[in-house]
Amino acid sequence: MLAKIQSSAVVGVDGLPVEVEVDISYGLPAFSTVGLPEGAVRESRERVKAAIKNSGYDFPNRRITVNLAPADVKKEGTGYDLPMALGILVASEILKSEKLEKYGIIGELSLDGSIRNAKGILPMAIAARNEGMEGVLVPEENANEAATVAGIQVIGVKKLYEAVEFLAGRTAIEPTSVDLQNVFNNSTHYDVDFNEVKGQEHVKRALEIAAAGGHNILMKGPPGSGKTMLARRLPTILPDLTFEEALETTKIYSVMGLLPADKPLLTSRPFRAPHHTISDAGLIGGGQNPRPGEVSLAHNGVLFLDESAEFKKHVLEVLRQPVEDGFVTISRAASSLSFPARFILVVALNPCPCGYLGDTRNNCTCTPTQIQRYESKLSGPLQDRIDMHLEVPALLYKEMSGSHSGDSSAQIKDRVEGARDIQKERYKYRKKFYCNGQMGSKDLKNFCSLDEPSRKLLEEAVERLGLSARSYHRILKIARTIADLDKREILEAKHIAEAIQYRRLDCRKKV
């Protein structure tokens, strides 16, 4: 007899409907799986066989063939265990159910028939809803995650026999529901605050601009000047995630199996700080079966590269595409996948290998050759793609011991959200276009109107400092954000002047 069970696969970070076909026929006992199954899928036959027997059902001693359609897409993971087991029970006429056509089924089986959690449940639930399914049958541990998808019934089960009894109509299971409003209200919490940082007021101002406009930022300064401390507080002043952004980010963490058990939906902006020993595949994504990397895990949040000169140069160079385009494309012989990767890049850099070049209190011990080699780790094209360049000097004693700590994260966040509201209204007709940092050359012409003094100042800066076209565009974007924080529609000379100083490392090279 032939049975068909609806399930799902994950391609990139999106769900793909998969039909699990199970055929039981006469012949020598065998269990074969076709449809491009990976190792974990091929091994499922042992788990399925043991789970069926240990749940009190008879396992058919005949020829079993399982086909995972579409057969031209690689299937990986352990989420096909449950649909295979149910398909065998249906094909052997142990289970009869009219609900099977209405439910997408995902779950890993233990040998005793328990159902374990699976990766990628959220995109699979979205795919099931888009296919018009009435509901999904998922492991109980993943039920809250799947329930964040509106318009579909979510049934969480712990044991194989529970799934059988529910589908046969002999047991009723209450669908899982999640109060998304309550999740958003109670989940956004940070343990750090900007008022904990003493001094560095100009850096705090620059980070406020970066948060308001979605600009990338480079901080250069000696060890202990507060670069890492400041970077870790950047997410606290970013606007709260919208539901659409939260769903995009949660899908990535769900596919990677990094979603916390107590959080069905990520509501805080991610902050990723990979170690400098990371590989290019770990940073950008990839592998034999491409998986998202750190740039995608930082989507809608912050990617912080501390001690950036210690990263391998070819690893840093792969950042060019995501910084510029907001996504990553991983190409293989058989397929090409794109992962979202729109984030604020924060790069921290010492001025030299010893860290004390230009420091008035410590002597630099580096040779000119060492300094040149160190600085060349961060290539010109990559630096050009970073909007704001800052020098972070060492703190003086009176700044460290002073009582003044500046504005709190909440106060800065209010100003950032005010500027973002202006940008949201400005770009309301653009799809997935949120802030000034995403503007293209056409947008600069439309939204960056200069008065005469500001135009002359910018012209003089470009000519005297020899700025590239990309630097010119970065200055306009930063000035647009400064004007939004100042609630001005026309870019004034003071906005341009402040924006120019945030390209000072560029300027220093040209002078």
mmCIF file of C-alpha atoms in Angstrom, residues 62-302:
data_model
loop_
_atom_site.group_PDB
_atom_site.id
_atom_site.type_symbol
_atom_site.label_atom_id
_atom_site.label_comp_id
_atom_site.label_asym_id
_atom_site.label_seq_id
_atom_site.Cartn_x
_atom_site.Cartn_y
_atom_site.Cartn_z
ATOM 1 C CA ARG A 62 8.335 -6.523 4.006
ATOM 2 C CA ARG A 63 10.003 -4.309 1.406
ATOM 3 C CA ILE A 64 9.676 -0.622 2.375
ATOM 4 C CA THR A 65 10.551 2.173 -0.041
ATOM 5 C CA VAL A 66 10.525 5.812 1.072
ATOM 6 C CA ASN A 67 10.680 8.587 -1.523
ATOM 7 C CA LEU A 68 11.282 12.219 -0.564
ATOM 8 C CA ALA A 69 9.844 14.426 -3.293
ATOM 9 C CA PRO A 70 10.961 16.596 -5.007
ATOM 10 C CA ALA A 71 13.775 14.119 -5.624
ATOM 11 C CA ASP A 72 16.215 16.680 -7.091
ATOM 12 C CA VAL A 73 16.654 18.607 -3.807
ATOM 13 C CA LYS A 74 19.082 17.316 -1.167
ATOM 14 C CA LYS A 75 17.352 16.275 2.057
ATOM 15 C CA GLU A 76 19.252 16.569 5.316
ATOM 16 C CA GLY A 77 18.521 16.576 9.025
ATOM 17 C CA THR A 78 16.462 14.319 11.256
ATOM 18 C CA GLY A 79 13.064 15.949 10.848
ATOM 19 C CA TYR A 80 11.833 13.245 8.444
ATOM 20 C CA ASP A 81 11.773 10.523 11.144
ATOM 21 C CA LEU A 82 8.221 11.229 12.318
ATOM 22 C CA PRO A 83 6.617 11.518 8.840
ATOM 23 C CA MET A 84 8.397 8.285 7.767
ATOM 24 C CA ALA A 85 7.123 6.406 10.826
ATOM 25 C CA LEU A 86 3.562 7.656 10.315
ATOM 26 C CA GLY A 87 3.791 6.806 6.616
ATOM 27 C CA ILE A 88 4.785 3.219 7.460
ATOM 28 C CA LEU A 89 1.891 2.917 9.924
ATOM 29 C CA VAL A 90 -0.547 4.228 7.298
ATOM 30 C CA ALA A 91 0.856 2.019 4.519
ATOM 31 C CA SER A 92 0.604 -1.043 6.778
ATOM 32 C CA GLU A 93 -3.010 -0.049 7.628
ATOM 33 C CA ILE A 94 -2.348 0.376 11.345
ATOM 34 C CA LEU A 95 -3.292 4.066 11.130
ATOM 35 C CA LYS A 96 -6.207 5.505 9.203
ATOM 36 C CA SER A 97 -6.680 9.258 9.218
ATOM 37 C CA GLU A 98 -8.301 11.980 7.136
ATOM 38 C CA LYS A 99 -6.144 14.634 8.824
ATOM 39 C CA LEU A 100 -2.901 13.591 7.152
ATOM 40 C CA GLU A 101 -3.564 15.650 4.037
ATOM 41 C CA LYS A 102 -4.175 18.763 6.160
ATOM 42 C CA TYR A 103 -1.077 18.663 8.381
ATOM 43 C CA GLY A 104 2.616 19.152 7.758
ATOM 44 C CA ILE A 105 4.631 16.795 9.976
ATOM 45 C CA ILE A 106 8.197 17.273 11.258
ATOM 46 C CA GLY A 107 10.151 15.639 14.073
ATOM 47 C CA GLU A 108 13.108 13.470 15.094
ATOM 48 C CA LEU A 109 12.423 10.133 16.788
ATOM 49 C CA SER A 110 14.259 8.548 19.700
ATOM 50 C CA LEU A 111 14.525 4.779 19.879
ATOM 51 C CA ASP A 112 11.826 4.684 22.586
ATOM 52 C CA GLY A 113 9.342 6.622 20.429
ATOM 53 C CA SER A 114 9.957 10.037 22.006
ATOM 54 C CA ILE A 115 9.921 12.986 19.623
ATOM 55 C CA ARG A 116 12.911 15.305 19.819
ATOM 56 C CA ASN A 117 13.175 18.877 18.635
ATOM 57 C CA ALA A 118 14.328 19.599 15.082
ATOM 58 C CA LYS A 119 16.145 22.499 13.412
ATOM 59 C CA GLY A 120 14.404 24.904 11.050
ATOM 60 C CA ILE A 121 10.854 24.465 12.398
ATOM 61 C CA LEU A 122 9.939 28.127 11.845
ATOM 62 C CA PRO A 123 10.640 28.277 8.071
ATOM 63 C CA MET A 124 8.994 24.853 7.718
ATOM 64 C CA ALA A 125 5.837 26.131 9.453
ATOM 65 C CA ILE A 126 5.795 29.168 7.170
ATOM 66 C CA ALA A 127 6.110 26.884 4.127
ATOM 67 C CA ALA A 128 3.216 24.716 5.385
ATOM 68 C CA ARG A 129 1.019 27.781 5.848
ATOM 69 C CA ASN A 130 1.870 29.080 2.387
ATOM 70 C CA GLU A 131 0.894 25.685 0.936
ATOM 71 C CA GLY A 132 -2.555 26.030 2.491
ATOM 72 C CA MET A 133 -2.077 23.445 5.250
ATOM 73 C CA GLU A 134 -4.526 23.533 8.134
ATOM 74 C CA GLY A 135 -1.806 22.852 10.699
ATOM 75 C CA VAL A 136 1.568 21.362 11.567
ATOM 76 C CA LEU A 137 2.460 18.457 13.847
ATOM 77 C CA VAL A 138 5.787 19.269 15.525
ATOM 78 C CA PRO A 139 7.847 18.238 18.577
ATOM 79 C CA GLU A 140 6.458 19.780 21.746
ATOM 80 C CA GLU A 141 9.767 21.616 22.340
ATOM 81 C CA ASN A 142 9.326 23.431 19.001
ATOM 82 C CA ALA A 143 5.607 24.170 19.371
ATOM 83 C CA ASN A 144 6.026 27.753 20.634
ATOM 84 C CA GLU A 145 8.462 28.515 17.815
ATOM 85 C CA ALA A 146 6.011 27.270 15.162
ATOM 86 C CA ALA A 147 3.108 29.069 16.876
ATOM 87 C CA THR A 148 4.644 32.472 16.046
ATOM 88 C CA VAL A 149 3.396 31.880 12.496
ATOM 89 C CA ALA A 150 -0.107 33.280 12.174
ATOM 90 C CA GLY A 151 -2.854 31.453 10.307
ATOM 91 C CA ILE A 152 -1.881 27.858 11.029
ATOM 92 C CA GLN A 153 -2.725 25.387 13.818
ATOM 93 C CA VAL A 154 0.249 24.036 15.762
ATOM 94 C CA ILE A 155 0.029 20.659 17.496
ATOM 95 C CA GLY A 156 2.940 19.764 19.789
ATOM 96 C CA VAL A 157 3.539 16.074 20.565
ATOM 97 C CA LYS A 158 6.037 14.270 22.822
ATOM 98 C CA LYS A 159 5.599 10.636 21.748
ATOM 99 C CA LEU A 160 4.933 8.759 18.514
ATOM 100 C CA TYR A 161 1.790 7.174 19.934
ATOM 101 C CA GLU A 162 0.437 10.670 20.806
ATOM 102 C CA ALA A 163 0.749 11.675 17.150
ATOM 103 C CA VAL A 164 -0.962 8.439 16.064
ATOM 104 C CA GLU A 165 -3.832 8.862 18.534
ATOM 105 C CA PHE A 166 -4.357 12.487 17.503
ATOM 106 C CA LEU A 167 -4.356 11.768 13.776
ATOM 107 C CA ALA A 168 -6.702 8.797 14.289
ATOM 108 C CA GLY A 169 -9.135 11.119 16.077
ATOM 109 C CA ARG A 170 -9.022 9.230 19.370
ATOM 110 C CA THR A 171 -7.283 12.010 21.326
ATOM 111 C CA ALA A 172 -7.719 15.775 21.242
ATOM 112 C CA ILE A 173 -4.619 17.980 21.664
ATOM 113 C CA GLU A 174 -5.029 21.667 22.352
ATOM 114 C CA PRO A 175 -3.275 23.759 19.683
ATOM 115 C CA THR A 176 -0.327 25.816 20.945
ATOM 116 C CA SER A 177 -0.723 29.589 20.908
ATOM 117 C CA VAL A 178 1.730 32.404 21.636
ATOM 118 C CA ASP A 179 0.921 35.958 22.708
ATOM 119 C CA LEU A 180 3.327 37.809 20.418
ATOM 120 C CA GLN A 181 2.539 41.185 21.975
ATOM 121 C CA ASN A 182 3.544 39.848 25.375
ATOM 122 C CA VAL A 183 6.708 38.305 23.900
ATOM 123 C CA PHE A 184 7.741 41.666 22.425
ATOM 124 C CA ASN A 185 6.907 43.593 25.598
ATOM 125 C CA ASN A 186 8.863 41.340 27.962
ATOM 126 C CA SER A 187 11.807 40.060 25.946
ATOM 127 C CA THR A 188 13.832 43.149 24.991
ATOM 128 C CA HIS A 189 16.302 43.599 27.832
ATOM 129 C CA TYR A 190 19.978 44.523 27.936
ATOM 130 C CA ASP A 191 22.401 44.173 30.830
ATOM 131 C CA VAL A 192 24.583 47.076 29.662
ATOM 132 C CA ASP A 193 23.960 50.807 29.249
ATOM 133 C CA PHE A 194 25.748 53.749 27.657
ATOM 134 C CA ASN A 195 25.802 55.708 30.929
ATOM 135 C CA GLU A 196 28.322 53.134 32.214
ATOM 136 C CA VAL A 197 30.914 54.499 29.757
ATOM 137 C CA LYS A 198 33.012 57.401 31.051
ATOM 138 C CA GLY A 199 34.266 59.988 28.586
ATOM 139 C CA GLN A 200 34.518 59.395 24.807
ATOM 140 C CA GLU A 201 31.588 61.727 24.149
ATOM 141 C CA HIS A 202 32.533 62.177 20.485
ATOM 142 C CA VAL A 203 32.472 58.371 20.004
ATOM 143 C CA LYS A 204 29.056 58.126 21.672
ATOM 144 C CA ARG A 205 27.818 60.829 19.305
ATOM 145 C CA ALA A 206 29.187 58.893 16.322
ATOM 146 C CA LEU A 207 27.531 55.653 17.502
ATOM 147 C CA GLU A 208 24.237 57.534 17.858
ATOM 148 C CA ILE A 209 24.546 58.655 14.228
ATOM 149 C CA ALA A 210 25.501 55.132 13.154
ATOM 150 C CA ALA A 211 22.430 53.698 14.914
ATOM 151 C CA ALA A 212 20.131 56.369 13.498
ATOM 152 C CA GLY A 213 21.230 55.857 9.906
ATOM 153 C CA GLY A 214 22.399 52.234 9.855
ATOM 154 C CA HIS A 215 26.005 53.234 9.120
ATOM 155 C CA ASN A 216 29.082 51.034 9.456
ATOM 156 C CA ILE A 217 31.805 52.332 11.756
ATOM 157 C CA LEU A 218 35.541 51.844 12.294
ATOM 158 C CA MET A 219 37.124 52.695 15.669
ATOM 159 C CA LYS A 220 40.877 53.085 15.883
ATOM 160 C CA GLY A 221 42.628 53.554 19.201
ATOM 161 C CA PRO A 222 45.046 52.122 21.776
ATOM 162 C CA PRO A 223 44.195 49.151 24.018
ATOM 163 C CA GLY A 224 41.908 50.020 26.924
ATOM 164 C CA SER A 225 40.386 53.109 25.311
ATOM 165 C CA GLY A 226 36.885 51.596 25.443
ATOM 166 C CA LYS A 227 36.314 50.410 21.860
ATOM 167 C CA THR A 228 34.853 47.036 22.837
ATOM 168 C CA MET A 229 32.817 48.503 25.688
ATOM 169 C CA LEU A 230 31.245 51.052 23.348
ATOM 170 C CA ALA A 231 30.563 48.529 20.570
ATOM 171 C CA ARG A 232 28.766 46.130 22.931
ATOM 172 C CA ARG A 233 26.353 48.897 23.859
ATOM 173 C CA LEU A 234 25.379 49.788 20.300
ATOM 174 C CA PRO A 235 22.396 47.338 20.197
ATOM 175 C CA THR A 236 20.911 49.089 23.250
ATOM 176 C CA ILE A 237 20.256 52.260 21.240
ATOM 177 C CA LEU A 238 18.978 50.621 18.053
ATOM 178 C CA PRO A 239 15.208 50.743 17.416
ATOM 179 C CA ASP A 240 13.239 47.688 18.528
ATOM 180 C CA LEU A 241 12.829 44.944 15.945
ATOM 181 C CA THR A 242 9.619 44.997 13.937
ATOM 182 C CA PHE A 243 7.711 41.709 13.695
ATOM 183 C CA GLU A 244 8.927 41.217 10.119
ATOM 184 C CA GLU A 245 12.559 41.766 11.148
ATOM 185 C CA ALA A 246 12.154 39.473 14.179
ATOM 186 C CA LEU A 247 10.756 36.725 11.945
ATOM 187 C CA GLU A 248 13.631 37.078 9.442
ATOM 188 C CA THR A 249 16.234 36.883 12.210
ATOM 189 C CA THR A 250 14.536 34.016 14.039
ATOM 190 C CA LYS A 251 14.422 31.933 10.835
ATOM 191 C CA ILE A 252 18.214 32.072 10.592
ATOM 192 C CA TYR A 253 18.721 31.047 14.222
ATOM 193 C CA SER A 254 16.105 28.307 13.842
ATOM 194 C CA VAL A 255 17.908 26.808 10.834
ATOM 195 C CA MET A 256 21.214 26.868 12.739
ATOM 196 C CA GLY A 257 19.658 25.333 15.867
ATOM 197 C CA LEU A 258 20.666 28.382 17.939
ATOM 198 C CA LEU A 259 17.196 29.523 18.984
ATOM 199 C CA PRO A 260 16.967 29.569 22.821
ATOM 200 C CA ALA A 261 14.402 27.113 24.202
ATOM 201 C CA ASP A 262 12.635 29.861 26.166
ATOM 202 C CA LYS A 263 12.403 32.298 23.222
ATOM 203 C CA PRO A 264 9.995 31.361 20.423
ATOM 204 C CA LEU A 265 10.884 34.634 18.686
ATOM 205 C CA LEU A 266 14.067 36.730 18.862
ATOM 206 C CA THR A 267 13.025 40.243 19.869
ATOM 207 C CA SER A 268 16.444 41.718 20.686
ATOM 208 C CA ARG A 269 18.796 42.763 17.935
ATOM 209 C CA PRO A 270 21.639 40.236 17.605
ATOM 210 C CA PHE A 271 25.210 41.135 18.485
ATOM 211 C CA ARG A 272 27.839 38.845 16.994
ATOM 212 C CA ALA A 273 31.543 39.121 17.829
ATOM 213 C CA PRO A 274 33.421 36.254 16.101
ATOM 214 C CA HIS A 275 36.977 35.409 17.170
ATOM 215 C CA HIS A 276 39.774 36.434 14.828
ATOM 216 C CA THR A 277 40.614 32.774 14.093
ATOM 217 C CA ILE A 278 37.329 32.319 12.206
ATOM 218 C CA SER A 279 37.463 30.959 8.642
ATOM 219 C CA ASP A 280 35.911 32.652 5.612
ATOM 220 C CA ALA A 281 33.152 29.978 5.530
ATOM 221 C CA GLY A 282 32.438 30.572 9.223
ATOM 222 C CA LEU A 283 32.151 34.321 8.669
ATOM 223 C CA ILE A 284 30.318 34.466 5.371
ATOM 224 C CA GLY A 285 28.618 31.063 5.317
ATOM 225 C CA GLY A 286 29.205 27.972 3.220
ATOM 226 C CA GLY A 287 30.198 24.355 3.646
ATOM 227 C CA GLN A 288 29.333 21.288 1.586
ATOM 228 C CA ASN A 289 25.663 21.993 2.277
ATOM 229 C CA PRO A 290 25.745 25.812 2.576
ATOM 230 C CA ARG A 291 24.798 27.192 5.977
ATOM 231 C CA PRO A 292 24.533 30.814 7.165
ATOM 232 C CA GLY A 293 27.662 32.357 8.657
ATOM 233 C CA GLU A 294 28.242 35.067 11.260
ATOM 234 C CA VAL A 295 27.220 37.835 8.845
ATOM 235 C CA SER A 296 23.757 36.252 8.546
ATOM 236 C CA LEU A 297 23.505 35.569 12.282
ATOM 237 C CA ALA A 298 24.083 39.322 12.713
ATOM 238 C CA HIS A 299 21.211 40.138 10.306
ATOM 239 C CA ASN A 300 19.213 43.139 11.591
ATOM 240 C CA GLY A 301 21.802 43.607 14.331
ATOM 241 C CA VAL A 302 25.503 44.317 14.862
#
